[in-house]
Short mmCIF file of C-alpha atoms in Angstrom, two decimals:
data_model
loop_
_atom_site.label_atom_id
_atom_site.label_comp_id
_atom_site.label_asym_id
_atom_site.label_seq_id
_atom_site.Cartn_x
_atom_site.Cartn_y
_atom_site.Cartn_z
CA MET A 1 12.18 20.71 4.89
CA ALA A 2 10.00 21.83 7.56
CA GLU A 3 9.40 21.13 11.33
CA VAL A 4 5.74 20.15 13.21
CA PHE A 5 3.80 21.73 16.17
CA ARG A 6 1.08 20.96 18.10
CA VAL A 7 -1.17 24.28 18.68
CA LYS A 8 -4.37 25.26 19.58
CA ALA A 9 -7.25 27.43 18.27
CA PHE A 10 -9.42 29.39 20.63
CA GLY A 11 -12.37 30.80 19.58
CA VAL A 12 -15.97 32.20 21.18
CA GLU A 13 -17.67 30.79 23.92
CA GLY A 14 -14.61 28.47 24.84
CA PHE A 15 -14.01 26.99 21.62
CA GLN A 16 -11.49 24.82 21.79
CA LYS A 17 -9.60 22.73 18.79
CA THR A 18 -5.88 20.81 18.10
CA PHE A 19 -4.44 21.06 15.20
CA ALA A 20 -0.95 20.06 13.70
CA LEU A 21 1.11 23.52 12.56
CA LYS A 22 3.81 22.77 10.08
CA ARG A 23 6.14 25.40 8.97
CA ILE A 24 9.32 25.62 6.80
CA LEU A 25 12.37 25.47 8.50
CA PRO A 26 14.29 29.03 9.08
CA HIS A 27 17.33 28.24 7.44
CA ILE A 28 15.51 27.45 4.42
CA SER A 29 12.59 29.59 4.59
CA GLU A 30 14.55 32.08 1.98
CA ASP A 31 14.70 29.88 -0.69
CA PRO A 32 12.29 30.22 -3.17
CA ASP A 33 12.26 26.13 -4.67
CA PHE A 34 11.39 24.73 -0.95
CA ILE A 35 8.77 27.85 -0.65
CA THR A 36 7.36 27.18 -3.68
CA MET A 37 7.11 22.79 -2.85
CA PHE A 38 5.26 23.44 0.34
CA ILE A 39 2.30 26.17 -1.15
CA ASP A 40 2.22 23.44 -3.84
CA GLU A 41 2.00 20.48 -1.54
CA ALA A 42 -0.76 22.93 0.71
CA LYS A 43 -2.84 23.53 -2.50
CA ILE A 44 -2.69 19.80 -3.62
CA ALA A 45 -3.45 18.58 0.18
CA SER A 46 -6.77 21.09 0.64
CA ARG A 47 -8.04 19.57 -2.37
CA LEU A 48 -8.19 16.04 -1.18
CA GLN A 49 -11.29 15.61 1.16
CA HIS A 50 -11.31 12.00 2.32
CA GLY A 51 -11.63 10.08 5.97
CA ASN A 52 -8.10 8.31 5.06
CA ILE A 53 -5.95 11.84 4.01
CA CYS A 54 -4.72 14.17 6.44
CA GLN A 55 -6.43 17.50 5.82
CA ILE A 56 -5.27 20.73 5.55
CA TYR A 57 -7.59 23.59 7.06
CA GLU A 58 -5.29 26.88 6.23
CA PHE A 59 -2.18 28.04 4.51
CA GLY A 60 -0.67 31.12 5.64
CA ARG A 61 2.28 33.69 6.12
CA VAL A 62 3.14 35.48 9.31
CA SER A 63 6.17 37.28 9.34
CA ASP A 64 8.82 35.39 7.16
CA PHE A 65 7.29 32.25 7.57
CA TYR A 66 4.68 30.26 6.15
CA PHE A 67 2.39 27.47 7.51
CA GLN A 68 0.16 25.25 6.86
CA LEU A 69 -2.40 24.06 10.05
CA MET A 70 -3.15 20.60 9.73
CA GLU A 71 -5.66 17.91 11.33
CA TYR A 72 -3.40 16.76 14.22
CA ILE A 73 -3.67 12.76 14.20
CA ALA A 74 -3.11 10.98 17.69
CA GLY A 75 -1.52 7.77 16.84
CA PHE A 76 1.74 6.14 15.26
CA ASP A 77 3.05 5.87 11.96
CA LEU A 78 3.92 2.15 10.62
CA ARG A 79 7.23 2.62 10.85
CA ARG A 80 7.30 2.88 14.98
CA LEU A 81 4.50 -0.06 14.50
CA SER A 82 7.07 -2.34 12.64
CA GLU A 83 10.06 -1.36 14.92
CA ASN A 84 8.33 -1.58 18.20
CA PHE A 85 7.01 -5.24 16.95
CA LYS A 86 10.87 -5.99 15.43
CA SER A 87 12.22 -5.15 18.98
CA ARG A 88 10.31 -8.35 20.65
CA GLY A 89 11.39 -10.33 18.15
CA GLN A 90 7.66 -10.30 16.09
CA THR A 91 5.96 -8.58 12.83
CA LEU A 92 2.70 -6.98 12.75
CA PRO A 93 -0.04 -9.23 12.34
CA MET A 94 -0.94 -9.97 8.62
CA SER A 95 -4.84 -9.32 8.96
CA PHE A 96 -3.66 -5.61 10.79
CA ILE A 97 -1.28 -5.27 7.97
CA LEU A 98 -3.44 -5.69 5.19
CA TYR A 99 -6.53 -3.90 6.64
CA VAL A 100 -4.27 -1.06 7.66
CA MET A 101 -2.57 -0.83 3.19
CA ALA A 102 -6.28 -1.39 2.03
CA ARG A 103 -7.34 1.92 3.90
CA ALA A 104 -4.07 3.82 2.92
CA CYS A 105 -4.94 2.77 -0.69
CA GLU A 106 -8.74 4.00 -0.79
CA GLY A 107 -7.09 7.40 0.15
CA LEU A 108 -4.98 7.21 -2.14
CA ASP A 109 -7.15 5.80 -5.36
CA TYR A 110 -9.14 9.12 -4.16
CA ALA A 111 -6.17 11.71 -5.01
CA HIS A 112 -5.46 9.71 -8.17
CA ARG A 113 -9.10 9.77 -9.48
CA LYS A 114 -9.39 13.77 -7.93
CA THR A 115 -11.04 15.71 -10.40
CA ASP A 116 -10.60 20.17 -10.56
CA SER A 117 -14.43 21.84 -10.65
CA HIS A 118 -15.11 21.44 -14.38
CA GLY A 119 -14.04 17.78 -13.94
CA ASN A 120 -10.76 17.56 -15.09
CA PRO A 121 -8.43 15.11 -13.80
CA LEU A 122 -5.84 16.44 -11.74
CA ASN A 123 -3.45 13.46 -11.97
CA ILE A 124 -2.41 13.42 -8.74
CA SER A 125 0.26 11.18 -6.80
CA HIS A 126 2.37 10.68 -4.02
CA ARG A 127 5.52 9.88 -4.80
CA ASP A 128 6.66 9.31 -1.59
CA VAL A 129 4.41 6.54 0.00
CA SER A 130 6.27 4.94 2.95
CA PRO A 131 6.01 3.57 6.27
CA GLN A 132 6.22 7.20 7.87
CA ASN A 133 3.83 8.80 5.54
CA ILE A 134 1.32 6.02 7.02
CA MET A 135 -0.67 7.00 9.97
CA VAL A 136 -2.59 5.05 12.27
CA SER A 137 -4.59 6.76 15.44
CA ASP A 138 -5.24 5.53 18.40
CA GLU A 139 -9.05 5.16 17.16
CA GLY A 140 -8.07 3.12 14.22
CA THR A 141 -8.04 5.34 11.44
CA VAL A 142 -5.36 5.14 8.73
CA LYS A 143 -4.19 8.23 7.32
CA ILE A 144 -1.91 9.45 4.44
CA ILE A 145 -0.21 12.23 5.55
CA ASP A 146 3.05 14.23 3.43
CA PHE A 147 1.91 15.09 -0.48
CA GLY A 148 5.01 17.34 -0.09
CA ILE A 149 6.62 16.05 -3.44
CA ALA A 150 3.38 14.81 -4.62
CA LYS A 151 2.77 15.10 -8.41
CA ALA A 152 0.05 17.31 -9.59
CA LYS A 153 -1.02 18.76 -13.34
CA SER A 154 -1.05 22.34 -11.73
CA ARG A 155 1.86 21.79 -9.03
CA ALA A 156 3.92 25.35 -9.89
CA SER A 157 7.31 23.75 -9.41
CA GLN A 158 8.73 21.09 -11.43
CA THR A 159 11.74 18.84 -11.37
CA GLN A 160 14.66 19.63 -12.24
CA ALA A 161 16.37 16.72 -14.89
CA GLY A 162 18.44 14.43 -12.94
CA VAL A 163 16.99 15.21 -9.88
CA ILE A 164 15.31 12.60 -7.93
CA LYS A 165 12.90 13.66 -4.75
CA GLY A 166 11.40 10.89 -2.57
CA LYS A 167 12.83 8.23 -0.60
CA PHE A 168 15.26 5.75 -2.72
CA ALA A 169 13.84 2.47 -0.98
CA TYR A 170 10.42 3.63 -1.80
CA MET A 171 10.87 4.20 -5.56
CA CYS A 172 9.85 2.72 -8.53
CA PRO A 173 11.47 1.76 -11.39
CA GLU A 174 10.22 3.65 -14.16
CA LEU A 175 10.97 6.82 -12.18
CA LEU A 176 14.95 6.20 -12.43
CA ARG A 177 14.40 5.72 -15.58
CA GLY A 178 13.06 8.88 -16.06
CA GLU A 179 9.76 8.05 -17.62
CA THR A 180 6.24 9.95 -17.09
CA ILE A 181 4.66 8.41 -13.80
CA ASP A 182 1.50 8.17 -12.65
CA GLY A 183 -0.99 6.85 -9.63
CA ARG A 184 0.86 3.17 -10.36
CA ALA A 185 4.20 4.28 -9.02
CA ASP A 186 2.47 4.54 -5.60
CA ILE A 187 1.08 0.96 -5.81
CA PHE A 188 4.78 0.05 -6.08
CA ALA A 189 5.72 1.39 -3.22
CA ILE A 190 2.27 0.45 -1.22
CA GLY A 191 3.83 -3.00 -2.86
CA ILE A 192 7.54 -2.00 -0.75
CA VAL A 193 5.88 -1.27 2.26
CA LEU A 194 3.69 -4.43 2.80
CA PHE A 195 6.29 -6.83 1.43
CA GLU A 196 8.60 -5.10 4.50
CA LEU A 197 5.87 -5.00 7.18
CA LEU A 198 4.74 -8.61 6.34
CA THR A 199 8.55 -10.41 6.55
CA GLY A 200 9.89 -7.51 8.78
CA SER A 201 12.93 -6.78 6.31
CA PRO A 202 14.09 -4.27 4.16
CA LEU A 203 13.11 -5.08 -0.26
CA PHE A 204 15.16 -2.67 -1.62
CA ASP A 205 17.37 -0.95 0.91
CA ARG A 206 21.04 -1.35 0.88
CA GLU A 207 23.95 0.13 2.63
CA THR A 208 24.68 2.73 0.09
CA ASP A 209 21.96 5.33 -2.36
CA LEU A 210 23.54 3.95 -5.30
CA ASP A 211 23.30 0.27 -4.36
CA THR A 212 19.32 1.71 -3.19
CA LEU A 213 18.80 2.63 -6.26
CA ARG A 214 20.63 -0.18 -8.30
CA ALA A 215 18.56 -2.46 -6.13
CA VAL A 216 14.69 -0.83 -7.39
CA MET A 217 16.03 -0.75 -11.38
CA ALA A 218 15.98 -4.35 -10.96
CA ALA A 219 13.25 -5.08 -9.14
CA ASP A 220 14.58 -8.49 -8.31
CA VAL A 221 11.23 -9.39 -5.75
CA PRO A 222 11.43 -12.73 -3.86
CA VAL A 223 8.62 -14.21 -2.75
CA PRO A 224 7.47 -13.16 0.52
CA SER A 225 6.86 -16.38 1.71
CA SER A 226 10.36 -16.92 1.26
CA VAL A 227 11.55 -14.71 4.10
CA ASN A 228 8.43 -15.23 6.37
CA PRO A 229 6.59 -18.75 5.66
CA GLU A 230 2.96 -17.88 7.28
CA ILE A 231 2.52 -15.46 4.81
CA THR A 232 -0.01 -16.93 2.64
CA PRO A 233 -0.08 -18.01 -1.42
CA GLU A 234 -2.65 -15.31 -1.84
CA VAL A 235 -1.21 -12.44 -0.49
CA ASP A 236 2.44 -13.52 -2.07
CA ALA A 237 0.17 -13.00 -5.08
CA VAL A 238 -0.96 -9.78 -4.39
CA VAL A 239 2.53 -8.36 -2.90
CA LEU A 240 4.48 -9.56 -6.41
CA LYS A 241 1.69 -7.97 -8.85
CA ALA A 242 1.79 -4.56 -6.97
CA LEU A 243 5.68 -4.93 -7.15
CA THR A 244 5.96 -6.37 -10.70
CA ALA A 245 8.36 -4.13 -13.19
CA ARG A 246 6.27 -3.36 -15.90
CA VAL A 247 3.98 -1.06 -15.15
CA GLU A 248 1.04 -2.56 -17.85
CA ASP A 249 1.48 -6.02 -15.16
CA ARG A 250 0.95 -4.16 -12.30
CA TYR A 251 -2.53 -3.26 -10.39
CA GLN A 252 -3.68 -0.41 -12.67
CA SER A 253 -5.70 1.45 -10.08
CA ALA A 254 -5.05 1.59 -6.19
CA GLU A 255 -8.59 0.37 -5.69
CA GLU A 256 -8.04 -2.58 -7.78
CA LEU A 257 -5.60 -3.26 -5.00
CA THR A 258 -8.13 -2.45 -2.47
CA GLU A 259 -10.58 -4.97 -2.97
CA GLU A 260 -7.59 -7.50 -3.04
CA LEU A 261 -6.23 -6.38 0.23
CA ASP A 262 -10.16 -6.95 1.40
CA HIS A 263 -10.15 -10.23 -0.23
CA CYS A 264 -7.26 -11.37 1.21
CA VAL A 265 -8.21 -10.17 5.40
CA MET A 266 -11.73 -12.01 4.60
CA ARG A 267 -9.71 -15.19 3.48
CA LEU A 268 -7.72 -15.54 6.24
CA GLY A 269 -10.68 -15.71 8.43
CA GLN A 270 -9.25 -12.50 11.06
CA PRO A 271 -12.03 -10.11 10.32
CA MET A 272 -11.08 -6.31 11.11
CA SER A 273 -12.18 -2.93 11.26
CA SER A 274 -11.39 0.69 12.37
CA ASN A 275 -12.76 -0.72 16.06
CA ARG A 276 -10.85 -3.56 15.67
CA VAL A 277 -7.79 -1.26 15.22
CA ARG A 278 -8.48 0.38 18.28
CA LYS A 279 -8.58 -2.32 19.85
CA PHE A 280 -5.01 -3.47 18.34
CA MET A 281 -3.52 -0.14 19.52
CA SER A 282 -4.71 0.23 22.99
CA ASP A 283 -4.11 -3.59 23.84
CA HIS A 284 0.02 -3.07 22.27
CA PHE A 285 0.74 0.57 23.06
CA PRO A 286 -0.98 0.79 26.16
CA GLU A 287 1.93 2.83 28.24
CA GLU A 288 2.66 5.33 24.88
CA ILE A 289 -1.28 5.88 23.96
CA ALA A 290 -1.23 7.12 28.10
CA THR A 291 1.53 9.20 27.59
CA GLU A 292 -0.55 10.91 24.08
CA ARG A 293 -3.58 11.20 26.65
CA GLU A 294 -1.92 12.48 29.73
CA LYS A 295 0.08 15.72 27.28
CA MET A 296 -3.95 16.02 25.64
CA LEU A 297 -5.28 16.86 29.22
CA ARG A 298 -2.21 19.13 30.27
CA PHE A 299 -2.66 20.74 26.93
CA ALA A 300 -6.31 20.72 27.36
CA THR A 301 -5.78 23.56 30.23
CA PHE A 302 -3.34 25.43 28.48
CA GLY A 303 -3.73 29.30 27.68
CA GLU A 304 -6.89 29.17 30.04
CA THR A 305 -5.39 30.77 32.53
CA GLY A 306 -2.21 33.11 30.94
CA GLU A 307 0.17 30.28 33.00
CA ILE A 308 3.11 28.71 30.91
CA LEU A 309 4.27 25.38 30.63
CA ALA A 310 7.60 24.99 32.31
CA ASP A 311 8.46 22.97 28.45
CA GLY A 312 6.32 25.42 26.42
CA GLY A 313 5.93 28.53 25.04
CA GLU A 314 2.66 30.78 24.23
CA ALA A 315 2.19 32.78 20.39
CA SER A 316 0.02 34.65 18.59
CA LEU A 317 -0.16 34.13 14.75
CA PRO A 318 -1.86 37.69 13.58
CA GLY A 319 -3.64 37.73 9.75
CA THR A 320 -4.87 33.36 10.20
CA GLY A 321 -8.49 34.09 11.04
CA ARG A 322 -8.04 32.52 14.67
CA PRO A 323 -7.71 34.34 18.10
CA LYS A 324 -5.12 32.82 19.29
CA ILE A 325 -2.63 29.63 18.39
CA VAL A 326 -0.38 28.17 21.62
CA GLU A 327 2.75 25.99 20.86
CA THR A 328 3.40 23.60 23.89
CA PHE A 329 5.84 21.11 23.87
CA SER A 330 9.33 22.33 21.43
CA GLY A 331 10.12 24.69 23.84
CA ARG A 332 9.90 27.27 20.74
CA ARG A 333 8.59 30.66 20.58
CA MET A 334 6.37 30.95 17.04
CA LYS A 335 7.05 35.00 16.65
#
């Protein structure tokens, strides 16, 4: 429903800051349902101020499109990281996976527990937890992104009866049964991501959407170590509990799952930290990081001399409260 640009804001005394700007795609910008979803996402995510959640700084409208100004994360999502290792016939290291997923759970737990200014629960659940929506930055931080279909008590848009939103292969059985869902749906999705990262194999994804939905409903989960013998019994137990079909038998909070994952890392005897994740990224993705840094160096000088890069354009967004926002790499102009 949207596209994302790398942008730069300019201020007084040479101030500059890089952001990500998300805007609704032009061909659906007149669809009131999509606009409402986009506004909902901005309202929900703007309430969430946590180190493991991508921040939204500003929401606005220019001409005929809405936009969100977000934290820029230089790094890769878990799907890309996993596929890179899979192309070499490997899986990501177990300690890395467990640590990263524990940090994602910390972000989710914060969202699940978030209250309004009066202390009333907002009942936020992400509802689209997947490898594509968990980022690992070059600096070793873990960020959950894209609350586009998140569920919250204050949400203006409501899913119509019979309509399922999200990625089928990362859904939970209770959602497909039409039951009311909460943060434990995100825990089930975390379990799916854990299984797939640890084994290098899809869990519920099938050739057709219908077969995928049937697999989710059946929730027939093999023991992870039966696919990857290097997985320890403790990790097996954590993944299987997160993937329990009965909501009551699942982890009841993301905090509980975080503690279990951190305990597993400790038992492996391979301590992890943000600095170790940073080193892991620099050791395994040096070319990609170097390319990104080269782009950022070019981007750092863009707009200062009035020159336009060959592969980009320049545009002002009036009414944003910022002097100028510049787009560089997509080749499109924002008007």
